Structures are given as C-alpha cells and as structure tokens.
C-alpha cells in the first residue's frame, strides 16, 4: 500500500482531503471490526459483501461511459472536482467508518468499499479513486493489524512473505494504472469486482 500510494502521490492522483476524512473515521472503526471477529457471522457478512461487489461491478465502467458522453455533449469541457461540502464530507466519513470496520473484520476495505464508493458517487476518475482509497486505508489497516496482533491472530512469517510479493505487485500495478488508456482501468476494475464478488459468494 505504501509503495503504490507513493507512486500515485508523485502523479498528483490522490485527493488528499478526501483521503484524510476517510482515514479519520476508518481508524476509529478498524479496531472494532477486528474485535468483532469473535462475535459476528463472517459467512453472512461475506455474502453481503459478495452481493455488493457483483451489483456495483457493471456500474463502474457505466459511470465512465456516462461521464465521457456528458463531456462530449458539453464540447469536451474539463470536469472540475466537486467542492468539499457537507454532503460529500458525510459520504466520505460514512465510507471510512464502514471500510475501517470491514478492514478489521474481513481484511478488506479499500479496494472493495472505498474505491467503488469514490468511483460511483464522486467525480473522481478511476485512477484517483484507487489512489485515494490506498492513501486513506494505509493507517487504518495498520491499526487493524495491531489489534489482530494483540488478539493473537497474526502469523508474522507468512505475513512477511506476502508483504514482499505484494510490494512488487503494488509497484507494477500502480505504474500500469497511471499509464492505462482511457476506459481500460474502469473496465478492469469492474471485471475484478465481479470476479471477487462471485468468488466471495461461492466461498461464503
């Protein structure tokens, strides 16, 4: 996450105010999600998550197509970023709270909660939605990890091996996303959401 976030920050793809709001509420809810692993039914939660991903998957490329058609209809005028009004702050805060809880409970949150919400309900392009999500969930993920470590749920050796592979993949993935042609990232993201949604439903 840190490596890919650094790549995105260098290209000014991160919406810093949005990331800060999401992170603030996610940090508060992540420990609660981690502690809830001993109480809530993870099978039922995974089914809800899978259904959400499957439903939202086609909407991401559809949103890109709609905005492109709108831009062409307005003579190709450049879109301006939405102002940080009360409704947007509320949306980002709620998203962070849900993502933080999901991060602690299921080990997910950024790619499966924050990125889809930013892609669907804000004016951010897909690359900025992904970049902002990564930046926002870095600290909350660390907080959730610390809580799980206290609960004895962490296997350090396995985590270290996974971290090496993830770091390499994150570096390459971020570079590909930044240089992706128009519409390609949205299509790939929608396809990935559909795959993860179906996989989550089948395994829950």
mmCIF file of C-alpha atoms in Angstrom:
data_model
loop_
_atom_site.group_PDB
_atom_site.id
_atom_site.type_symbol
_atom_site.label_atom_id
_atom_site.label_comp_id
_atom_site.label_asym_id
_atom_site.label_seq_id
_atom_site.Cartn_x
_atom_site.Cartn_y
_atom_site.Cartn_z
ATOM 1 C CA UNK A 1 0.000 0.000 0.000
ATOM 2 C CA UNK A 2 2.777 2.441 0.901
ATOM 3 C CA UNK A 3 4.674 1.729 -2.317
ATOM 4 C CA UNK A 4 1.680 2.142 -4.617
ATOM 5 C CA UNK A 5 0.485 5.211 -2.692
ATOM 6 C CA UNK A 6 3.896 6.833 -3.193
ATOM 7 C CA UNK A 7 3.614 6.234 -6.935
ATOM 8 C CA UNK A 8 0.178 7.854 -7.033
ATOM 9 C CA UNK A 9 1.203 10.825 -4.881
ATOM 10 C CA UNK A 10 4.013 11.633 -7.302
ATOM 11 C CA UNK A 11 1.463 11.986 -10.114
ATOM 12 C CA UNK A 12 -0.970 14.060 -8.001
ATOM 13 C CA UNK A 13 -3.637 11.360 -8.303
ATOM 14 C CA UNK A 14 -4.576 11.370 -4.599
ATOM 15 C CA UNK A 15 -7.442 13.557 -3.366
ATOM 16 C CA UNK A 16 -5.758 14.408 -0.053
ATOM 17 C CA UNK A 17 -8.765 15.988 1.745
ATOM 18 C CA UNK A 18 -10.986 13.037 0.798
ATOM 19 C CA UNK A 19 -8.341 10.540 1.890
ATOM 20 C CA UNK A 20 -7.929 12.323 5.238
ATOM 21 C CA UNK A 21 -11.669 12.199 6.001
ATOM 22 C CA UNK A 22 -11.960 8.515 5.079
ATOM 23 C CA UNK A 23 -8.863 7.679 7.117
ATOM 24 C CA UNK A 24 -10.082 9.565 10.197
ATOM 25 C CA UNK A 25 -13.258 7.524 10.589
ATOM 26 C CA UNK A 26 -11.681 4.269 9.382
ATOM 27 C CA UNK A 27 -9.040 4.476 12.124
ATOM 28 C CA UNK A 28 -11.804 4.667 14.717
ATOM 29 C CA UNK A 29 -13.798 1.704 13.392
ATOM 30 C CA UNK A 30 -10.953 -0.661 12.424
ATOM 31 C CA UNK A 31 -10.258 -1.915 15.992
ATOM 32 C CA UNK A 32 -13.976 -2.597 16.497
ATOM 33 C CA UNK A 33 -14.034 -4.669 13.313
ATOM 34 C CA UNK A 34 -11.035 -6.693 14.469
ATOM 35 C CA UNK A 35 -12.642 -7.424 17.836
ATOM 36 C CA UNK A 36 -15.935 -8.338 16.159
ATOM 37 C CA UNK A 37 -14.294 -11.358 14.507
ATOM 38 C CA UNK A 38 -15.154 -13.347 17.634
ATOM 39 C CA UNK A 39 -18.814 -12.280 17.643
ATOM 40 C CA UNK A 40 -20.287 -11.772 14.153
ATOM 41 C CA UNK A 41 -21.008 -14.373 11.487
ATOM 42 C CA UNK A 42 -18.325 -13.863 8.866
ATOM 43 C CA UNK A 43 -20.186 -16.112 6.430
ATOM 44 C CA UNK A 44 -23.217 -13.804 6.374
ATOM 45 C CA UNK A 45 -21.024 -10.720 6.063
ATOM 46 C CA UNK A 46 -19.103 -12.247 3.171
ATOM 47 C CA UNK A 47 -22.380 -12.966 1.379
ATOM 48 C CA UNK A 48 -23.411 -9.310 1.741
ATOM 49 C CA UNK A 49 -20.006 -8.176 0.506
ATOM 50 C CA UNK A 50 -20.138 -10.516 -2.487
ATOM 51 C CA UNK A 51 -23.611 -9.304 -3.447
ATOM 52 C CA UNK A 52 -22.479 -5.684 -3.201
ATOM 53 C CA UNK A 53 -19.454 -6.281 -5.416
ATOM 54 C CA UNK A 54 -21.485 -8.105 -8.060
ATOM 55 C CA UNK A 55 -24.103 -5.343 -8.118
ATOM 56 C CA UNK A 56 -21.573 -2.499 -8.275
ATOM 57 C CA UNK A 57 -19.217 -4.111 -10.830
ATOM 58 C CA UNK A 58 -21.044 -3.030 -14.016
ATOM 59 C CA UNK A 59 -21.699 0.451 -12.630
ATOM 60 C CA UNK A 60 -18.030 1.500 -12.625
ATOM 61 C CA UNK A 61 -17.455 1.250 -16.416
ATOM 62 C CA UNK A 62 -21.017 2.539 -16.957
ATOM 63 C CA UNK A 63 -20.183 5.665 -14.958
ATOM 64 C CA UNK A 64 -17.081 6.265 -17.065
ATOM 65 C CA UNK A 65 -19.106 5.921 -20.271
ATOM 66 C CA UNK A 66 -21.775 8.313 -18.966
ATOM 67 C CA UNK A 67 -19.234 10.983 -17.990
ATOM 68 C CA UNK A 68 -17.471 10.644 -21.334
ATOM 69 C CA UNK A 69 -20.755 11.120 -23.193
ATOM 70 C CA UNK A 70 -21.587 14.100 -20.986
ATOM 71 C CA UNK A 71 -18.182 15.659 -21.645
ATOM 72 C CA UNK A 72 -18.584 15.220 -25.410
ATOM 73 C CA UNK A 73 -22.027 16.782 -25.237
ATOM 74 C CA UNK A 74 -20.560 19.808 -23.469
ATOM 75 C CA UNK A 75 -17.841 20.244 -26.078
ATOM 76 C CA UNK A 76 -15.172 18.343 -24.155
ATOM 77 C CA UNK A 77 -15.121 20.763 -21.244
ATOM 78 C CA UNK A 78 -12.868 19.590 -18.445
ATOM 79 C CA UNK A 79 -14.587 18.370 -15.288
ATOM 80 C CA UNK A 80 -13.877 20.250 -12.087
ATOM 81 C CA UNK A 81 -13.504 18.463 -8.781
ATOM 82 C CA UNK A 82 -16.560 18.627 -6.546
ATOM 83 C CA UNK A 83 -16.416 21.088 -3.629
ATOM 84 C CA UNK A 84 -15.942 19.619 -0.168
ATOM 85 C CA UNK A 85 -19.470 20.417 1.022
ATOM 86 C CA UNK A 86 -21.357 18.845 3.944
ATOM 87 C CA UNK A 87 -22.906 16.055 1.873
ATOM 88 C CA UNK A 88 -19.540 14.976 0.491
ATOM 89 C CA UNK A 89 -17.930 15.067 3.921
ATOM 90 C CA UNK A 90 -20.763 12.903 5.281
ATOM 91 C CA UNK A 91 -20.389 10.411 2.415
ATOM 92 C CA UNK A 92 -16.628 10.141 2.907
ATOM 93 C CA UNK A 93 -16.933 9.837 6.696
ATOM 94 C CA UNK A 94 -19.544 7.082 6.425
ATOM 95 C CA UNK A 95 -17.471 5.277 3.812
ATOM 96 C CA UNK A 96 -14.424 5.414 6.055
ATOM 97 C CA UNK A 97 -16.353 4.050 9.013
ATOM 98 C CA UNK A 98 -17.674 1.090 7.006
ATOM 99 C CA UNK A 99 -14.324 0.448 5.322
ATOM 100 C CA UNK A 100 -12.437 0.558 8.618
ATOM 101 C CA UNK A 101 -14.815 -1.916 10.226
ATOM 102 C CA UNK A 102 -14.603 -4.203 7.177
ATOM 103 C CA UNK A 103 -10.820 -3.926 7.218
ATOM 104 C CA UNK A 104 -10.658 -5.118 10.794
ATOM 105 C CA UNK A 105 -13.314 -7.803 10.378
ATOM 106 C CA UNK A 106 -12.582 -9.299 6.961
ATOM 107 C CA UNK A 107 -9.185 -7.896 5.979
ATOM 108 C CA UNK A 108 -10.693 -5.813 3.170
ATOM 109 C CA UNK A 109 -11.987 -2.265 2.870
ATOM 110 C CA UNK A 110 -10.039 -0.089 0.470
ATOM 111 C CA UNK A 111 -10.499 -1.867 -2.823
ATOM 112 C CA UNK A 112 -13.891 -3.352 -2.027
ATOM 113 C CA UNK A 113 -15.572 -0.459 -0.204
ATOM 114 C CA UNK A 114 -13.762 2.870 -0.613
ATOM 115 C CA UNK A 115 -12.762 2.586 -4.280
ATOM 116 C CA UNK A 116 -16.256 1.614 -5.524
ATOM 117 C CA UNK A 117 -17.922 4.385 -3.499
ATOM 118 C CA UNK A 118 -15.473 7.017 -4.742
ATOM 119 C CA UNK A 119 -15.813 5.743 -8.307
ATOM 120 C CA UNK A 120 -19.613 5.711 -8.258
ATOM 121 C CA UNK A 121 -20.591 8.656 -6.069
ATOM 122 C CA UNK A 122 -17.892 11.267 -6.674
ATOM 123 C CA UNK A 123 -16.431 12.950 -9.737
ATOM 124 C CA UNK A 124 -13.014 11.340 -9.247
ATOM 125 C CA UNK A 125 -11.626 9.410 -12.235
ATOM 126 C CA UNK A 126 -10.920 5.738 -11.575
ATOM 127 C CA UNK A 127 -7.186 6.172 -11.067
ATOM 128 C CA UNK A 128 -7.817 8.871 -8.437
ATOM 129 C CA UNK A 129 -10.467 6.723 -6.740
ATOM 130 C CA UNK A 130 -7.951 3.877 -6.412
ATOM 131 C CA UNK A 131 -5.130 6.200 -5.348
ATOM 132 C CA UNK A 132 -7.252 7.996 -2.746
ATOM 133 C CA UNK A 133 -8.507 4.679 -1.385
ATOM 134 C CA UNK A 134 -4.973 3.355 -0.949
ATOM 135 C CA UNK A 135 -3.808 6.515 0.781
ATOM 136 C CA UNK A 136 -6.843 6.587 3.071
ATOM 137 C CA UNK A 137 -6.614 2.970 4.230
ATOM 138 C CA UNK A 138 -2.880 2.791 4.949
ATOM 139 C CA UNK A 139 -3.090 3.885 8.610
ATOM 140 C CA UNK A 140 -6.433 2.161 9.378
ATOM 141 C CA UNK A 141 -5.045 -1.129 8.025
ATOM 142 C CA UNK A 142 -2.037 -0.774 10.328
ATOM 143 C CA UNK A 143 -4.363 -0.141 13.282
ATOM 144 C CA UNK A 144 -6.427 -3.227 12.420
ATOM 145 C CA UNK A 145 -3.221 -5.265 12.111
ATOM 146 C CA UNK A 146 -2.051 -4.104 15.546
ATOM 147 C CA UNK A 147 -5.385 -5.104 17.079
ATOM 148 C CA UNK A 148 -5.271 -8.545 15.471
ATOM 149 C CA UNK A 149 -1.701 -8.954 16.721
ATOM 150 C CA UNK A 150 -2.899 -8.264 20.251
ATOM 151 C CA UNK A 151 -5.608 -10.900 19.774
ATOM 152 C CA UNK A 152 -3.023 -13.433 18.586
ATOM 153 C CA UNK A 153 -4.399 -13.719 15.048
ATOM 154 C CA UNK A 154 -1.242 -12.741 13.127
ATOM 155 C CA UNK A 155 1.318 -15.159 11.635
ATOM 156 C CA UNK A 156 4.399 -12.928 11.184
ATOM 157 C CA UNK A 157 6.401 -15.236 8.889
ATOM 158 C CA UNK A 158 3.525 -15.743 6.472
ATOM 159 C CA UNK A 159 2.776 -12.017 6.560
ATOM 160 C CA UNK A 160 6.387 -11.152 5.741
ATOM 161 C CA UNK A 161 6.411 -13.430 2.677
ATOM 162 C CA UNK A 162 3.112 -11.999 1.466
ATOM 163 C CA UNK A 163 4.394 -8.453 2.009
ATOM 164 C CA UNK A 164 7.340 -8.994 -0.342
ATOM 165 C CA UNK A 165 5.143 -10.208 -3.187
ATOM 166 C CA UNK A 166 2.524 -7.543 -2.526
ATOM 167 C CA UNK A 167 5.124 -4.778 -2.618
ATOM 168 C CA UNK A 168 6.385 -5.860 -6.030
ATOM 169 C CA UNK A 169 2.873 -6.220 -7.395
ATOM 170 C CA UNK A 170 1.811 -2.857 -5.995
ATOM 171 C CA UNK A 171 4.712 -1.070 -7.672
ATOM 172 C CA UNK A 172 3.973 -2.583 -11.077
ATOM 173 C CA UNK A 173 0.213 -2.212 -10.697
ATOM 174 C CA UNK A 174 0.402 1.467 -9.806
ATOM 175 C CA UNK A 175 2.589 2.240 -12.815
ATOM 176 C CA UNK A 176 0.185 0.364 -15.103
ATOM 177 C CA UNK A 177 -2.841 2.164 -13.659
ATOM 178 C CA UNK A 178 -1.278 5.606 -14.072
ATOM 179 C CA UNK A 179 -0.438 4.916 -17.719
ATOM 180 C CA UNK A 180 -3.614 2.982 -18.569
ATOM 181 C CA UNK A 181 -5.568 4.161 -21.652
ATOM 182 C CA UNK A 182 -8.933 5.854 -21.249
ATOM 183 C CA UNK A 183 -11.565 3.414 -20.002
ATOM 184 C CA UNK A 184 -9.199 0.464 -19.523
ATOM 185 C CA UNK A 185 -8.844 0.875 -15.759
ATOM 186 C CA UNK A 186 -12.605 1.169 -15.282
ATOM 187 C CA UNK A 187 -13.194 -1.994 -17.288
ATOM 188 C CA UNK A 188 -10.504 -3.908 -15.422
ATOM 189 C CA UNK A 189 -11.770 -2.672 -12.061
ATOM 190 C CA UNK A 190 -15.356 -3.654 -12.879
ATOM 191 C CA UNK A 191 -14.230 -7.090 -14.026
ATOM 192 C CA UNK A 192 -12.146 -7.546 -10.907
ATOM 193 C CA UNK A 193 -15.066 -6.576 -8.689
ATOM 194 C CA UNK A 194 -17.342 -9.071 -10.447
ATOM 195 C CA UNK A 195 -14.751 -11.849 -10.075
ATOM 196 C CA UNK A 196 -14.165 -11.120 -6.385
ATOM 197 C CA UNK A 197 -17.890 -10.821 -5.750
ATOM 198 C CA UNK A 198 -18.671 -14.203 -7.298
ATOM 199 C CA UNK A 199 -15.703 -15.815 -5.587
ATOM 200 C CA UNK A 200 -16.767 -14.386 -2.219
ATOM 201 C CA UNK A 201 -20.335 -15.630 -2.662
ATOM 202 C CA UNK A 202 -19.202 -19.121 -3.651
ATOM 203 C CA UNK A 203 -16.800 -19.410 -0.724
ATOM 204 C CA UNK A 204 -19.130 -17.952 1.937
#
